[in-house]
PDB file of C-alpha atoms and ligand atoms in Angstrom:
ATOM      1  CA  MET A 848      -0.141   0.206   0.445  1.00 83.00           C
ATOM      2  CA  HIS A 849       1.239   3.310  -0.747  1.00 93.00           C
ATOM      3  CA  ILE A 850       0.011   7.108  -0.633  1.00 97.00           C
ATOM      4  CA  ASP A 851      -0.963   7.575  -4.619  1.00 97.00           C
ATOM      5  CA  HIS A 852      -2.195  10.757  -3.527  1.00 97.00           C
ATOM      6  CA  ILE A 853      -3.131  13.712  -1.299  1.00 98.00           C
ATOM      7  CA  GLY A 854      -6.400  15.465  -2.165  1.00 98.00           C
ATOM      8  CA  ILE A 855      -6.522  19.113  -1.290  1.00 98.00           C
ATOM      9  CA  ALA A 856     -10.378  21.191  -1.124  1.00 98.00           C
ATOM     10  CA  VAL A 857     -10.076  24.570  -2.573  1.00 98.00           C
ATOM     11  CA  ASP A 858     -12.387  27.224  -3.440  1.00 97.00           C
ATOM     12  CA  ASP A 859     -10.893  28.546  -6.687  1.00 97.00           C
ATOM     13  CA  LEU A 860     -10.070  25.665  -8.661  1.00 98.00           C
ATOM     14  CA  GLU A 861      -8.268  28.004 -11.574  1.00 98.00           C
ATOM     15  CA  LYS A 862      -6.362  30.009  -8.745  1.00 98.00           C
ATOM     16  CA  ALA A 863      -5.585  26.848  -6.823  1.00 98.00           C
ATOM     17  CA  VAL A 864      -4.001  25.340 -10.402  1.00 98.00           C
ATOM     18  CA  GLU A 865      -2.201  28.440 -10.922  1.00 98.00           C
ATOM     19  CA  THR A 866      -0.607  28.417  -6.872  1.00 98.00           C
ATOM     20  CA  TYR A 867       0.202  24.501  -7.513  1.00 98.00           C
ATOM     21  CA  GLU A 868       2.222  25.202 -10.856  1.00 97.00           C
ATOM     22  CA  LYS A 869       3.981  27.733  -8.872  1.00 98.00           C
ATOM     23  CA  LEU A 870       4.755  26.137  -5.925  1.00 97.00           C
ATOM     24  CA  LEU A 871       5.719  22.612  -7.580  1.00 97.00           C
ATOM     25  CA  ASP A 872       7.066  24.277 -10.704  1.00 96.00           C
ATOM     26  CA  GLY A 873       5.633  21.627 -12.853  1.00 95.00           C
ATOM     27  CA  GLU A 874       2.590  21.891 -14.890  1.00 96.00           C
ATOM     28  CA  CYS A 875      -0.890  20.581 -14.135  1.00 97.00           C
ATOM     29  CA  TYR A 876      -1.115  17.174 -16.425  1.00 96.00           C
ATOM     30  CA  LYS A 877      -4.884  16.624 -16.014  1.00 96.00           C
ATOM     31  CA  ARG A 878      -8.152  17.425 -14.872  1.00 97.00           C
ATOM     32  CA  GLU A 879     -11.031  15.913 -14.665  1.00 95.00           C
ATOM     33  CA  VAL A 880     -14.825  16.800 -13.756  1.00 96.00           C
ATOM     34  CA  VAL A 881     -16.043  13.724 -11.482  1.00 92.00           C
ATOM     35  CA  ASP A 882     -20.029  13.639 -11.715  1.00 91.00           C
ATOM     36  CA  ASN A 883     -21.062  11.648  -9.269  1.00 87.00           C
ATOM     37  CA  GLN A 884     -19.027  13.825  -6.911  1.00 89.00           C
ATOM     38  CA  LYS A 885     -20.109  17.334  -8.045  1.00 95.00           C
ATOM     39  CA  VAL A 886     -16.108  17.823  -7.770  1.00 96.00           C
ATOM     40  CA  GLU A 887     -13.061  18.940 -10.661  1.00 97.00           C
ATOM     41  CA  THR A 888      -9.811  17.841 -10.159  1.00 97.00           C
ATOM     42  CA  ALA A 889      -6.501  18.743 -11.400  1.00 98.00           C
ATOM     43  CA  PHE A 890      -3.941  16.607 -10.988  1.00 97.00           C
ATOM     44  CA  PHE A 891       0.032  17.164 -10.136  1.00 98.00           C
ATOM     45  CA  GLU A 892       3.046  14.843  -9.990  1.00 96.00           C
ATOM     46  CA  THR A 893       5.217  14.580  -7.579  1.00 95.00           C
ATOM     47  CA  GLY A 894       8.030  11.870  -7.642  1.00 92.00           C
ATOM     48  CA  GLN A 895       5.757   8.267  -6.741  1.00 91.00           C
ATOM     49  CA  SER A 896       2.811  10.174  -5.274  1.00 96.00           C
ATOM     50  CA  LYS A 897       0.136  12.973  -6.691  1.00 97.00           C
ATOM     51  CA  VAL A 898      -1.843  16.068  -5.237  1.00 98.00           C
ATOM     52  CA  GLU A 899      -5.380  15.947  -6.264  1.00 98.00           C
ATOM     53  CA  LEU A 900      -6.884  19.586  -5.997  1.00 98.00           C
ATOM     54  CA  LEU A 901     -10.783  19.299  -5.489  1.00 98.00           C
ATOM     55  CA  GLY A 902     -13.336  22.143  -6.802  1.00 98.00           C
ATOM     56  CA  ALA A 903     -16.879  21.893  -6.524  1.00 98.00           C
ATOM     57  CA  THR A 904     -18.790  21.892  -9.618  1.00 97.00           C
ATOM     58  CA  SER A 905     -22.184  22.585  -7.159  1.00 96.00           C
ATOM     59  CA  PRO A 906     -22.901  24.537  -4.052  1.00 95.00           C
ATOM     60  CA  ASP A 907     -24.248  21.244  -3.075  1.00 95.00           C
ATOM     61  CA  SER A 908     -20.933  19.232  -4.069  1.00 96.00           C
ATOM     62  CA  VAL A 909     -19.053  17.737  -0.612  1.00 93.00           C
ATOM     63  CA  ILE A 910     -16.718  20.248  -1.207  1.00 97.00           C
ATOM     64  CA  ALA A 911     -18.308  22.702  -1.090  1.00 97.00           C
ATOM     65  CA  LYS A 912     -19.524  22.154   1.539  1.00 96.00           C
ATOM     66  CA  TYR A 913     -16.345  21.185   3.191  1.00 96.00           C
ATOM     67  CA  VAL A 914     -14.977  24.637   2.426  1.00 97.00           C
ATOM     68  CA  ALA A 915     -17.698  26.356   3.724  1.00 97.00           C
ATOM     69  CA  LYS A 916     -17.081  24.690   7.000  1.00 96.00           C
ATOM     70  CA  LYS A 917     -13.496  24.057   7.115  1.00 95.00           C
ATOM     71  CA  GLY A 918     -12.220  26.888   4.752  1.00 97.00           C
ATOM     72  CA  GLU A 919      -9.585  25.583   2.395  1.00 98.00           C
ATOM     73  CA  GLY A 920      -7.156  22.794   2.952  1.00 98.00           C
ATOM     74  CA  MET A 921      -6.041  19.387   3.115  1.00 97.00           C
ATOM     75  CA  HIS A 922      -9.283  17.207   2.406  1.00 97.00           C
ATOM     76  CA  HIS A 923      -7.695  12.856   2.592  1.00 98.00           C
ATOM     77  CA  VAL A 924      -5.130  10.815   1.902  1.00 98.00           C
ATOM     78  CA  ALA A 925      -5.440   8.200  -0.607  1.00 98.00           C
ATOM     79  CA  PHE A 926      -3.913   4.610  -0.562  1.00 98.00           C
ATOM     80  CA  GLU A 927      -3.553   2.584  -3.495  1.00 97.00           C
ATOM     81  CA  VAL A 928      -4.636  -1.156  -3.465  1.00 97.00           C
ATOM     82  CA  ASP A 929      -4.618  -4.055  -5.136  1.00 96.00           C
ATOM     83  CA  ASP A 930      -8.348  -5.193  -4.796  1.00 96.00           C
ATOM     84  CA  ILE A 931     -10.293  -2.273  -2.967  1.00 97.00           C
ATOM     85  CA  HIS A 932     -12.882  -5.039  -2.151  1.00 96.00           C
ATOM     86  CA  ALA A 933     -10.914  -6.866   0.017  1.00 96.00           C
ATOM     87  CA  GLU A 934      -9.785  -4.346   1.510  1.00 96.00           C
ATOM     88  CA  LEU A 935     -13.231  -2.131   2.257  1.00 96.00           C
ATOM     89  CA  LYS A 936     -13.841  -6.203   3.891  1.00 95.00           C
ATOM     90  CA  ARG A 937     -10.959  -6.420   6.056  1.00 96.00           C
ATOM     91  CA  LEU A 938     -11.269  -2.904   6.943  1.00 96.00           C
ATOM     92  CA  CYS A 939     -15.527  -3.125   8.066  1.00 95.00           C
ATOM     93  CA  GLU A 940     -14.403  -6.245   9.960  1.00 96.00           C
ATOM     94  CA  GLU A 941     -11.650  -4.201  11.967  1.00 97.00           C
ATOM     95  CA  GLY A 942     -14.543  -2.133  12.996  1.00 97.00           C
ATOM     96  CA  PHE A 943     -13.865   0.936  10.224  1.00 97.00           C
ATOM     97  CA  THR A 944     -16.246   2.936   9.515  1.00 97.00           C
ATOM     98  CA  VAL A 945     -16.661   3.086   5.257  1.00 96.00           C
ATOM     99  CA  LEU A 946     -18.812   5.777   3.622  1.00 94.00           C
ATOM    100  CA  SER A 947     -20.215   2.873   1.222  1.00 88.00           C
ATOM    101  CA  ASP A 948     -20.110  -0.445   1.206  1.00 86.00           C
ATOM    102  CA  GLU A 949     -19.114  -0.506  -2.697  1.00 92.00           C
ATOM    103  CA  PRO A 950     -16.336   1.699  -4.455  1.00 95.00           C
ATOM    104  CA  SER A 951     -17.539   4.262  -6.930  1.00 92.00           C
ATOM    105  CA  ARG A 952     -15.394   5.398  -9.767  1.00 91.00           C
ATOM    106  CA  GLY A 953     -13.712   8.522  -9.132  1.00 89.00           C
ATOM    107  CA  ALA A 954     -11.388  10.270 -11.068  1.00 88.00           C
ATOM    108  CA  ASP A 955      -7.643   9.289 -12.694  1.00 86.00           C
ATOM    109  CA  ASN A 956      -8.957   6.134 -13.841  1.00 89.00           C
ATOM    110  CA  LYS A 957      -9.914   4.485  -9.920  1.00 93.00           C
ATOM    111  CA  LEU A 958     -12.423   3.337  -7.747  1.00 96.00           C
ATOM    112  CA  VAL A 959     -12.593   4.749  -5.103  1.00 95.00           C
ATOM    113  CA  ALA A 960     -14.352   4.655  -1.400  1.00 96.00           C
ATOM    114  CA  PHE A 961     -14.080   6.280   1.780  1.00 96.00           C
ATOM    115  CA  VAL A 962     -13.012   5.485   5.335  1.00 97.00           C
ATOM    116  CA  HIS A 963     -14.371   8.317   8.022  1.00 97.00           C
ATOM    117  CA  PRO A 964     -12.152  10.421   9.173  1.00 96.00           C
ATOM    118  CA  LYS A 965     -13.318   9.595  13.014  1.00 96.00           C
ATOM    119  CA  ASP A 966     -12.070   5.807  12.685  1.00 95.00           C
ATOM    120  CA  ASN A 967      -8.362   7.515  11.569  1.00 95.00           C
ATOM    121  CA  HIS A 968      -7.263   9.995  13.864  1.00 96.00           C
ATOM    122  CA  GLY A 969      -9.137  13.213  11.649  1.00 96.00           C
ATOM    123  CA  VAL A 970      -7.817  12.168   8.647  1.00 97.00           C
ATOM    124  CA  LEU A 971     -10.980  11.090   6.056  1.00 97.00           C
ATOM    125  CA  VAL A 972      -8.756   7.785   3.925  1.00 98.00           C
ATOM    126  CA  GLU A 973      -9.838   7.251   0.745  1.00 97.00           C
ATOM    127  CA  LEU A 974      -8.782   3.641  -0.983  1.00 97.00           C
ATOM    128  CA  CYS A 975      -8.375   3.684  -4.586  1.00 97.00           C
ATOM    129  CA  GLN A 976      -7.505   0.744  -7.255  1.00 97.00           C
ATOM    130  CA  SER A 977      -6.539   1.646 -11.092  1.00 94.00           C
ATOM    131  CA  VAL A 978      -8.714   0.355 -13.196  1.00 93.00           C
ATOM    132  CA  GLU A 979      -8.785   0.247 -17.046  1.00 82.00           C
ATOM    133  CA  GLU A 980     -10.354   2.834 -18.963  1.00 68.00           C
TER     134      GLU A 980
HETATM  135 CO1   CO B1126      -8.570  11.491  -4.238  1.00 52.99          CO
END
């Protein structure tokens, strides 16, 4: 298991992309809207891991609510796993609160599922598994 990416919730995705292009001295290599989560994502490569900027595409997006409540900042840490269904089952059995029983389609050709921050000392954890396009 390794850290695939860090998700950062932002208010203005255009501005944030500009900032992170300067910060990381590199171009955003991919932007993608994830309709089922009402977010637009922008990805940066940082060695073996990535930074995922998350901007809301709708006022009722979880990201809009997050930014309104907590302000911009780190939203989740994503761990790449080989078998997301098996990991979800394992974590349920360990007593973790998974936010959905089944993974959903996320950005960047991934299946994704989330584990509640209350079980992870305040950190929202994403599990992700790469899938074929
Ligand atoms: Co993510």
